[in-house]
Amino acid sequence: MEGKDLEVMIGLEIHVQLASQSKIFCECQANYRESEPNSNVCPICTGQPGSKPMGLNKTALENLLKIASALNAKIKTSEKIYVQRKHYFYPDLPSGYQRTSKPIATEGRIGKVRIREVHIEEDPGRYELKKGLVDYNRSGVPLAEIVTEPDLKTPEEARAFLEELEAILGYLNAVREEAGGTRIDANISLKGGNRVEVKNINSFKGVYTALKYETVRQHSLLEKGGKITQETRHYDEAGGITIGMRKKETAEDYRYIPDPDIPPLEIKQEQVEKVKKQIPELPREKTARVSKEYEIKEEDAWVLASEKELVDLFENLANEFDAQPLANWMRGPLKKQLNYRNMQFKDSKLTTEHVEELYGMITKKEATDKTADTLLIKMLENPQQKPRALANKLGLVRIDNEKAIERIVEETLAENLKAIEDYKKGEQKALHYLAGKIMAKTRGTAAPEIVQKLLKEKMA
Ligand code: ZN
Ligand code: MN
């Protein structure tokens, strides 16, 4: 089933928490996670009668402008931007309305995907439906909402778009880092059906799963001659499915009005210029430059450029080592260990010096691939440890001494006569089996090419 044939249209509304010390209209901490439920609150962010919001948080706004600028959007400098009240009734919203600005920037673009608009708004609290508990610690945390045009054609395209957006946001340091701050609403329609909105997806990965599910669901409904009604659906993360919630609100249901307590925003051209100067080289440009400059595959450069700290590490080390093998190692063994721990390079606390030493051990054949992996794992457990000292301490120094390896090869052969017979019958598997035994005996330290050579000689 190809998205092209189905004529799928997908648009995304992405909410990210803007980096800032305090909430958007009060002085409560934006970092709400460490606090007991409902302790990180004040009359403003809990919507108490008579409380008046403070001026809109300047740091949050500046970070939103950075994002808008990096998305190549036009920031509005010639008109007042009103903060509106968007009314709805739900326990997570104590005032009965969410403060949300009119578009601050419009007509942006990431690659082929157009960005309709970017605006700022306040995060609601958190309501646990099943327990009936509400926590307002998050209420009032500043959010950027990024809205795309329905330019995405498949769940895969949506995923690739979000990966790039995530990389861009990482480069800008403009959003809060704790996982779970991001929420996405996905609009999806197939030709001949109405638009369905899937609300409150909590991760970029969830978007892909939800969209896959919706494409299949809507397609099979249409095929049976059914109708796709315009509705809002809820994404059930545990099941990877979407569930119908209610008929979609129209803009009128929200009864938008400008908030009389908040002066409209006015953004000066100078401020826009200042922000533009702070935008670093972004992943797309970085990929193109790095792949050209160091002559590595573009695909590898893209993986490295997905994180600024990772591609910086590459550029630092590429002065000393051959670039393509270095890129292979970073993209392969290094990334594998990081991904396994759900980590970015910067979270690993590994230093450039230690990685340089470790990779140097591989290129100088002081470490085998196997022992380098072991050392890397130990270094991730305790980033203070230097790889060479660690190798000595753990007895993981590579054995290059042919005599020493020969002893172990002979011993292993004597213990595995059946494997020798199999090898002589032409079974290559037997050779791998024996090599594996020897690597295990030496905890991965025996030089693999010497092991291979000796095994073949002895069994010839
Ligand atoms: Zn507050
Ligand atoms: Mn919103």
Short mmCIF file of C-alpha atoms and ligand atoms in Angstrom, two decimals:
data_model
loop_
_atom_site.label_atom_id
_atom_site.label_comp_id
_atom_site.label_asym_id
_atom_site.label_seq_id
_atom_site.Cartn_x
_atom_site.Cartn_y
_atom_site.Cartn_z
CA MET A 1 0.00 0.00 0.00
CA GLU A 2 1.68 3.16 -1.22
CA GLY A 3 0.83 6.52 0.28
CA LYS A 4 0.97 7.97 -3.21
CA ASP A 5 -1.91 5.83 -4.44
CA LEU A 6 -4.01 6.64 -1.40
CA GLU A 7 -3.42 10.38 -1.72
CA VAL A 8 -2.81 10.88 1.96
CA MET A 9 -2.49 14.38 3.37
CA ILE A 10 -0.86 14.81 6.73
CA GLY A 11 -0.35 18.01 8.68
CA LEU A 12 1.21 18.29 12.12
CA GLU A 13 0.80 20.61 15.08
CA ILE A 14 3.85 20.26 17.25
CA HIS A 15 4.04 21.60 20.80
CA VAL A 16 7.47 21.92 22.37
CA GLN A 17 8.33 23.45 25.74
CA LEU A 18 10.46 26.54 25.33
CA ALA A 19 13.66 26.78 27.36
CA SER A 20 13.24 29.28 30.19
CA GLN A 21 13.73 29.59 33.95
CA SER A 22 10.17 30.51 34.76
CA LYS A 23 6.65 29.97 33.48
CA ILE A 24 5.14 32.19 30.81
CA PHE A 25 3.02 34.63 32.89
CA CYS A 26 4.32 34.12 36.45
CA GLU A 27 7.54 33.48 38.38
CA CYS A 28 6.99 29.80 39.13
CA GLN A 29 9.75 27.47 37.91
CA ALA A 30 9.38 26.13 34.40
CA ASN A 31 11.10 22.98 35.65
CA TYR A 32 8.09 21.34 37.23
CA ARG A 33 9.26 17.75 37.36
CA GLU A 34 11.13 17.77 40.63
CA SER A 35 8.26 19.23 42.63
CA GLU A 36 5.52 17.48 44.56
CA PRO A 37 2.19 17.68 42.69
CA ASN A 38 0.59 21.13 42.95
CA SER A 39 3.53 22.69 44.82
CA ASN A 40 5.03 24.58 41.86
CA VAL A 41 2.03 26.87 41.49
CA CYS A 42 0.75 30.36 42.30
CA PRO A 43 -2.57 32.21 41.91
CA ILE A 44 -1.66 33.19 38.32
CA CYS A 45 -0.90 29.76 36.88
CA THR A 46 -3.86 28.21 38.67
CA GLY A 47 -6.25 30.84 37.32
CA GLN A 48 -7.42 32.20 40.69
CA PRO A 49 -10.11 34.89 40.46
CA GLY A 50 -8.56 38.33 40.59
CA SER A 51 -5.02 37.21 39.70
CA LYS A 52 -3.36 39.14 36.89
CA PRO A 53 -0.73 37.67 34.58
CA MET A 54 2.73 39.27 34.49
CA GLY A 55 4.22 40.35 31.17
CA LEU A 56 4.91 37.51 28.73
CA ASN A 57 8.23 35.76 29.48
CA LYS A 58 10.92 37.40 27.31
CA THR A 59 13.34 34.45 27.25
CA ALA A 60 10.59 32.12 26.08
CA LEU A 61 9.62 34.56 23.33
CA GLU A 62 13.25 34.94 22.25
CA ASN A 63 13.59 31.17 22.00
CA LEU A 64 10.42 31.00 19.95
CA LEU A 65 11.85 33.62 17.58
CA LYS A 66 14.99 31.51 17.22
CA ILE A 67 12.88 28.50 16.25
CA ALA A 68 10.81 30.56 13.80
CA SER A 69 13.94 31.95 12.25
CA ALA A 70 15.57 28.51 11.92
CA LEU A 71 12.40 27.31 10.18
CA ASN A 72 12.83 30.14 7.68
CA ALA A 73 9.52 31.66 8.74
CA LYS A 74 8.63 35.33 8.37
CA ILE A 75 8.40 36.95 11.78
CA LYS A 76 5.68 39.57 12.07
CA THR A 77 7.17 42.94 12.88
CA SER A 78 4.61 45.25 11.34
CA GLU A 79 1.57 44.37 13.43
CA LYS A 80 0.52 43.85 17.03
CA ILE A 81 0.19 40.19 17.94
CA TYR A 82 -2.67 39.52 20.33
CA VAL A 83 -2.63 36.83 22.98
CA GLN A 84 -6.05 35.21 22.92
CA ARG A 85 -8.12 33.19 25.29
CA LYS A 86 -9.05 29.81 23.85
CA HIS A 87 -11.92 28.44 25.89
CA TYR A 88 -12.52 24.82 26.67
CA PHE A 89 -13.54 22.94 29.76
CA TYR A 90 -11.30 20.24 31.06
CA PRO A 91 -9.79 19.70 34.52
CA ASP A 92 -6.25 20.47 33.29
CA LEU A 93 -7.27 24.08 32.61
CA PRO A 94 -8.21 25.89 35.84
CA SER A 95 -9.11 29.24 34.25
CA GLY A 96 -11.37 27.69 31.61
CA TYR A 97 -9.23 29.09 28.81
CA GLN A 98 -5.74 28.61 27.43
CA ARG A 99 -3.72 31.71 26.58
CA THR A 100 -2.43 31.34 23.06
CA SER A 101 -1.00 33.99 20.77
CA LYS A 102 -1.96 34.75 17.20
CA PRO A 103 0.69 33.59 14.72
CA ILE A 104 4.07 35.18 15.45
CA ALA A 105 5.69 33.88 12.30
CA THR A 106 4.29 32.40 9.09
CA GLU A 107 5.36 30.82 5.80
CA GLY A 108 8.33 28.84 7.01
CA ARG A 109 9.80 25.74 5.45
CA ILE A 110 11.91 22.68 6.20
CA GLY A 111 12.86 21.15 2.87
CA LYS A 112 9.64 20.52 0.97
CA VAL A 113 7.39 20.88 3.99
CA ARG A 114 5.82 24.29 4.47
CA ILE A 115 5.38 25.65 7.97
CA ARG A 116 2.08 27.48 8.19
CA GLU A 117 2.76 29.29 11.43
CA VAL A 118 4.48 29.40 14.79
CA HIS A 119 2.89 30.84 17.93
CA ILE A 120 3.42 30.88 21.68
CA GLU A 121 1.03 29.55 24.31
CA GLU A 122 0.80 28.23 27.85
CA ASP A 123 0.90 24.57 28.76
CA PRO A 124 -2.13 23.27 30.67
CA GLY A 125 -1.74 21.17 33.82
CA ARG A 126 -1.82 17.41 33.79
CA TYR A 127 -4.98 15.43 34.33
CA GLU A 128 -4.92 11.72 34.95
CA LEU A 129 -8.22 10.57 33.63
CA LYS A 130 -8.13 7.11 35.18
CA LYS A 131 -7.27 8.29 38.68
CA GLY A 132 -9.16 11.57 38.46
CA LEU A 133 -6.08 13.43 39.72
CA VAL A 134 -4.89 16.80 38.51
CA ASP A 135 -1.47 18.42 38.89
CA TYR A 136 -0.98 22.09 37.99
CA ASN A 137 2.82 22.15 38.26
CA ARG A 138 3.05 22.21 34.45
CA SER A 139 0.30 24.79 34.08
CA GLY A 140 1.79 27.91 32.48
CA VAL A 141 5.01 26.41 31.12
CA PRO A 142 5.77 28.25 27.85
CA LEU A 143 5.14 26.32 24.66
CA ALA A 144 5.85 26.93 21.02
CA GLU A 145 3.31 25.50 18.64
CA ILE A 146 4.60 24.77 15.16
CA VAL A 147 1.94 24.10 12.54
CA THR A 148 2.77 22.57 9.16
CA GLU A 149 0.76 22.69 5.96
CA PRO A 150 -0.68 19.27 5.02
CA ASP A 151 2.37 18.58 2.84
CA LEU A 152 3.36 15.21 4.26
CA LYS A 153 2.28 12.24 2.17
CA THR A 154 3.19 9.22 4.27
CA PRO A 155 3.88 8.30 7.90
CA GLU A 156 7.52 7.82 6.85
CA GLU A 157 7.71 11.39 5.56
CA ALA A 158 6.20 12.63 8.80
CA ARG A 159 8.81 10.71 10.74
CA ALA A 160 11.69 12.05 8.66
CA PHE A 161 10.32 15.58 9.05
CA LEU A 162 10.11 15.23 12.82
CA GLU A 163 13.63 13.82 13.01
CA GLU A 164 14.94 16.87 11.20
CA LEU A 165 12.87 19.21 13.35
CA GLU A 166 14.18 17.50 16.48
CA ALA A 167 17.74 17.90 15.23
CA ILE A 168 17.16 21.60 14.49
CA LEU A 169 15.66 22.19 17.94
CA GLY A 170 18.65 20.44 19.49
CA TYR A 171 21.06 22.76 17.65
CA LEU A 172 19.24 25.85 18.88
CA ASN A 173 19.12 24.99 22.60
CA ALA A 174 15.74 26.67 22.53
CA VAL A 175 13.60 23.94 24.04
CA ARG A 176 13.47 22.16 27.38
CA GLU A 177 15.26 18.85 27.25
CA GLU A 178 13.30 16.56 29.53
CA ALA A 179 11.45 13.92 27.59
CA GLY A 180 7.69 14.16 27.64
CA GLY A 181 7.44 17.90 27.06
CA THR A 182 6.61 17.38 23.41
CA ARG A 183 3.04 16.83 22.27
CA ILE A 184 1.86 16.48 18.72
CA ASP A 185 -1.54 16.58 17.09
CA ALA A 186 -1.64 14.96 13.67
CA ASN A 187 -4.24 15.72 11.01
CA ILE A 188 -4.70 13.06 8.41
CA SER A 189 -7.08 12.65 5.52
CA LEU A 190 -7.32 10.28 2.60
CA LYS A 191 -8.86 11.17 -0.74
CA GLY A 192 -12.62 10.81 -0.42
CA GLY A 193 -12.63 11.07 3.38
CA ASN A 194 -12.84 13.82 5.96
CA ARG A 195 -10.03 15.12 8.09
CA VAL A 196 -9.30 13.23 11.29
CA GLU A 197 -7.26 14.79 14.07
CA VAL A 198 -5.27 12.54 16.38
CA LYS A 199 -4.63 14.43 19.59
CA ASN A 200 -1.95 14.48 22.22
CA ILE A 201 0.65 12.12 20.88
CA ASN A 202 3.55 12.28 23.32
CA SER A 203 6.51 11.32 21.20
CA PHE A 204 7.81 11.61 17.67
CA LYS A 205 7.80 7.82 17.46
CA GLY A 206 4.16 7.78 18.52
CA VAL A 207 3.30 10.03 15.56
CA TYR A 208 4.56 7.42 13.13
CA THR A 209 2.64 4.59 14.80
CA ALA A 210 -0.56 6.64 15.03
CA LEU A 211 -0.35 7.69 11.37
CA LYS A 212 0.34 4.15 10.22
CA TYR A 213 -2.69 2.97 12.15
CA GLU A 214 -4.91 5.75 10.80
CA THR A 215 -3.84 5.20 7.18
CA VAL A 216 -4.81 1.54 7.38
CA ARG A 217 -8.02 2.18 9.33
CA GLN A 218 -9.28 4.92 7.02
CA HIS A 219 -8.26 3.07 3.89
CA SER A 220 -10.10 -0.12 4.80
CA LEU A 221 -13.18 1.87 5.87
CA LEU A 222 -13.27 3.69 2.55
CA GLU A 223 -12.76 0.47 0.63
CA LYS A 224 -15.81 -1.04 2.29
CA GLY A 225 -17.78 1.98 1.15
CA GLY A 226 -17.80 3.50 4.65
CA LYS A 227 -17.49 7.17 5.50
CA ILE A 228 -14.70 8.92 7.36
CA THR A 229 -16.35 11.46 9.60
CA GLN A 230 -14.52 14.55 10.74
CA GLU A 231 -13.55 13.76 14.28
CA THR A 232 -10.91 13.94 16.97
CA ARG A 233 -9.28 10.71 18.02
CA HIS A 234 -7.08 9.90 20.97
CA TYR A 235 -3.79 8.04 20.54
CA ASP A 236 -3.45 5.10 22.87
CA GLU A 237 0.29 4.69 23.30
CA ALA A 238 0.24 1.27 24.94
CA GLY A 239 -1.90 -0.24 22.18
CA GLY A 240 -0.46 1.77 19.29
CA ILE A 241 -4.03 2.54 18.16
CA THR A 242 -6.34 5.56 17.94
CA ILE A 243 -9.74 5.79 19.62
CA GLY A 244 -12.65 8.08 18.67
CA MET A 245 -13.19 10.86 21.24
CA ARG A 246 -15.70 13.41 20.12
CA LYS A 247 -16.75 15.41 17.12
CA LYS A 248 -14.09 17.95 16.28
CA GLU A 249 -14.50 21.41 17.76
CA THR A 250 -14.70 24.20 15.25
CA ALA A 251 -12.94 27.50 15.88
CA GLU A 252 -16.26 28.95 17.09
CA ASP A 253 -16.48 26.42 19.91
CA TYR A 254 -13.35 27.85 21.42
CA ARG A 255 -14.84 31.39 21.54
CA TYR A 256 -11.47 33.05 20.98
CA ILE A 257 -11.19 36.56 22.41
CA PRO A 258 -8.11 38.75 22.87
CA ASP A 259 -6.98 38.54 26.50
CA PRO A 260 -7.60 42.00 28.00
CA ASP A 261 -4.93 41.40 30.69
CA ILE A 262 -2.05 41.00 28.26
CA PRO A 263 -0.71 43.80 26.10
CA PRO A 264 -0.29 42.62 22.49
CA LEU A 265 3.23 41.68 21.47
CA GLU A 266 5.24 43.96 19.25
CA ILE A 267 8.37 42.51 17.72
CA LYS A 268 10.99 44.90 16.47
CA GLN A 269 12.98 44.36 13.28
CA GLU A 270 16.24 44.81 15.27
CA GLN A 271 15.28 41.92 17.50
CA VAL A 272 14.66 39.72 14.45
CA GLU A 273 18.08 40.68 13.04
CA LYS A 274 19.72 39.90 16.37
CA VAL A 275 18.08 36.47 16.53
CA LYS A 276 19.08 35.65 12.95
CA LYS A 277 22.73 36.20 13.84
CA GLN A 278 22.47 33.57 16.59
CA ILE A 279 21.27 30.80 14.29
CA PRO A 280 24.09 28.27 13.84
CA GLU A 281 24.75 26.15 10.77
CA LEU A 282 21.76 23.77 10.80
CA PRO A 283 21.66 19.98 10.16
CA ARG A 284 20.86 20.16 6.45
CA GLU A 285 23.68 22.59 5.62
CA LYS A 286 25.99 20.85 8.05
CA THR A 287 25.41 17.50 6.30
CA ALA A 288 26.17 18.95 2.88
CA ARG A 289 29.33 20.72 4.03
CA VAL A 290 30.73 17.91 6.19
CA SER A 291 30.18 15.23 3.55
CA LYS A 292 31.90 17.40 0.94
CA GLU A 293 34.74 18.66 3.11
CA TYR A 294 35.72 15.29 4.60
CA GLU A 295 34.63 13.20 1.62
CA ILE A 296 32.32 10.94 3.58
CA LYS A 297 28.99 9.50 2.44
CA GLU A 298 26.14 12.00 2.72
CA GLU A 299 24.04 9.40 4.51
CA ASP A 300 26.73 9.07 7.20
CA ALA A 301 27.12 12.83 7.48
CA TRP A 302 23.37 13.10 8.03
CA VAL A 303 23.45 10.61 10.91
CA LEU A 304 26.36 12.47 12.51
CA ALA A 305 24.70 15.85 11.94
CA SER A 306 21.52 14.74 13.70
CA GLU A 307 23.25 15.91 16.87
CA LYS A 308 25.45 18.98 16.96
CA GLU A 309 27.78 17.61 19.65
CA LEU A 310 28.26 14.41 17.67
CA VAL A 311 29.19 16.10 14.41
CA ASP A 312 31.47 18.49 16.34
CA LEU A 313 33.24 15.44 17.76
CA PHE A 314 33.59 14.04 14.25
CA GLU A 315 35.07 17.28 12.93
CA ASN A 316 37.54 17.42 15.82
CA LEU A 317 38.74 13.86 15.24
CA ALA A 318 38.67 13.96 11.45
CA ASN A 319 41.78 16.15 11.51
CA GLU A 320 43.68 13.26 12.98
CA PHE A 321 42.10 10.10 11.55
CA ASP A 322 40.85 8.94 8.14
CA ALA A 323 37.39 10.41 7.89
CA GLN A 324 35.30 7.61 6.36
CA PRO A 325 36.42 4.81 8.73
CA LEU A 326 35.94 7.25 11.61
CA ALA A 327 32.43 8.08 10.40
CA ASN A 328 31.68 4.34 10.11
CA TRP A 329 32.81 3.73 13.67
CA MET A 330 30.85 6.69 15.07
CA ARG A 331 27.74 5.78 13.15
CA GLY A 332 28.12 2.08 13.97
CA PRO A 333 29.58 0.95 17.30
CA LEU A 334 29.45 4.34 19.05
CA LYS A 335 25.87 5.23 18.02
CA LYS A 336 24.75 1.69 18.77
CA GLN A 337 25.82 1.95 22.40
CA LEU A 338 24.30 5.43 22.73
CA ASN A 339 20.99 4.38 21.15
CA TYR A 340 20.84 1.32 23.35
CA ARG A 341 20.98 3.65 26.34
CA ASN A 342 18.54 6.10 24.75
CA MET A 343 21.25 8.71 24.90
CA GLN A 344 22.63 11.46 22.79
CA PHE A 345 26.38 11.91 22.72
CA LYS A 346 26.17 14.99 24.92
CA ASP A 347 24.28 13.03 27.58
CA SER A 348 27.04 10.42 27.68
CA LYS A 349 29.52 12.83 29.33
CA LEU A 350 32.28 11.24 27.24
CA THR A 351 35.03 13.73 26.47
CA THR A 352 36.57 14.31 23.05
CA GLU A 353 39.98 13.33 24.50
CA HIS A 354 38.78 9.96 25.77
CA VAL A 355 36.99 9.10 22.55
CA GLU A 356 40.08 10.16 20.63
CA GLU A 357 42.21 7.84 22.74
CA LEU A 358 39.80 4.94 22.32
CA TYR A 359 39.47 5.35 18.56
CA GLY A 360 43.27 5.73 18.37
CA MET A 361 43.62 2.34 20.08
CA ILE A 362 41.47 0.77 17.36
CA THR A 363 43.42 2.35 14.50
CA LYS A 364 46.76 1.41 16.12
CA LYS A 365 45.43 -2.10 16.66
CA GLU A 366 45.88 -1.84 20.41
CA ALA A 367 42.24 -2.79 20.75
CA THR A 368 40.15 -5.24 18.74
CA ASP A 369 36.62 -4.24 17.72
CA LYS A 370 35.40 -6.48 20.49
CA THR A 371 37.55 -5.02 23.26
CA ALA A 372 36.92 -1.46 22.01
CA ASP A 373 33.20 -2.18 22.50
CA THR A 374 33.85 -3.46 26.01
CA LEU A 375 35.94 -0.40 26.83
CA LEU A 376 33.27 1.91 25.43
CA ILE A 377 30.60 0.25 27.57
CA LYS A 378 32.77 0.67 30.67
CA MET A 379 33.46 4.30 29.76
CA LEU A 380 29.73 4.97 29.41
CA GLU A 381 29.23 3.54 32.90
CA ASN A 382 31.92 5.82 34.26
CA PRO A 383 33.01 8.61 31.87
CA GLN A 384 36.00 9.52 34.07
CA GLN A 385 37.88 6.42 32.96
CA LYS A 386 40.59 6.70 30.33
CA PRO A 387 40.44 3.86 27.79
CA ARG A 388 44.14 2.89 27.76
CA ALA A 389 44.44 2.77 31.54
CA LEU A 390 41.14 0.90 31.63
CA ALA A 391 42.38 -1.68 29.12
CA ASN A 392 45.45 -2.34 31.27
CA LYS A 393 43.38 -2.57 34.42
CA LEU A 394 40.92 -5.03 32.89
CA GLY A 395 43.53 -7.08 31.04
CA LEU A 396 41.98 -6.07 27.72
CA VAL A 397 45.17 -5.19 25.91
CA ARG A 398 45.19 -6.71 22.44
CA ILE A 399 47.35 -9.82 22.06
CA ASP A 400 49.48 -9.53 18.94
CA ASN A 401 52.06 -12.04 20.01
CA GLU A 402 51.77 -14.94 17.59
CA LYS A 403 53.37 -17.43 19.99
CA ALA A 404 50.88 -16.54 22.73
CA ILE A 405 47.94 -16.91 20.37
CA GLU A 406 49.31 -20.14 18.91
CA ARG A 407 49.19 -21.78 22.35
CA ILE A 408 45.52 -20.94 22.71
CA VAL A 409 44.73 -22.04 19.16
CA GLU A 410 46.34 -25.44 19.75
CA GLU A 411 44.55 -25.88 23.04
CA THR A 412 41.22 -25.00 21.44
CA LEU A 413 41.75 -27.37 18.51
CA ALA A 414 42.56 -30.21 20.89
CA GLU A 415 39.23 -29.62 22.63
CA ASN A 416 37.17 -29.47 19.43
CA LEU A 417 38.10 -32.39 17.21
CA LYS A 418 34.63 -32.57 15.68
CA ALA A 419 34.90 -28.99 14.45
CA ILE A 420 38.21 -29.80 12.75
CA GLU A 421 36.56 -32.70 10.88
CA ASP A 422 33.66 -30.44 9.83
CA TYR A 423 36.06 -27.79 8.60
CA LYS A 424 37.93 -30.37 6.55
CA LYS A 425 34.59 -31.35 4.99
CA GLY A 426 34.34 -27.74 3.84
CA GLU A 427 32.11 -26.26 6.52
CA GLN A 428 33.08 -22.60 6.99
CA LYS A 429 30.81 -22.45 10.02
CA ALA A 430 33.34 -24.60 11.89
CA LEU A 431 36.03 -21.97 11.37
CA HIS A 432 33.80 -19.24 12.82
CA TYR A 433 32.92 -21.53 15.68
CA LEU A 434 36.57 -22.15 16.56
CA ALA A 435 37.51 -18.47 16.18
CA GLY A 436 34.61 -17.62 18.50
CA LYS A 437 35.92 -20.08 21.12
CA ILE A 438 39.37 -18.47 20.97
CA MET A 439 37.98 -14.94 21.22
CA ALA A 440 35.96 -16.01 24.25
CA LYS A 441 39.01 -17.55 25.91
CA THR A 442 40.98 -14.35 25.37
CA ARG A 443 38.00 -12.10 26.20
CA GLY A 444 38.17 -10.62 22.73
CA THR A 445 41.81 -9.55 22.98
CA ALA A 446 43.41 -11.90 20.45
CA ALA A 447 44.19 -10.21 17.13
CA PRO A 448 41.44 -11.66 14.89
CA GLU A 449 43.57 -11.80 11.73
CA ILE A 450 46.27 -13.85 13.52
CA VAL A 451 43.64 -16.21 14.93
CA GLN A 452 42.24 -16.78 11.43
CA LYS A 453 45.67 -17.30 9.93
CA LEU A 454 46.79 -19.82 12.58
CA LEU A 455 43.53 -21.77 12.50
CA LYS A 456 43.75 -22.21 8.73
CA GLU A 457 47.44 -23.20 8.93
CA LYS A 458 46.87 -25.77 11.68
CA MET A 459 43.87 -27.37 9.99
CA ALA A 460 45.35 -27.36 6.48
ZN ZN B 1 2.68 30.40 38.86
MN MN B 2 -1.96 24.36 20.88
#
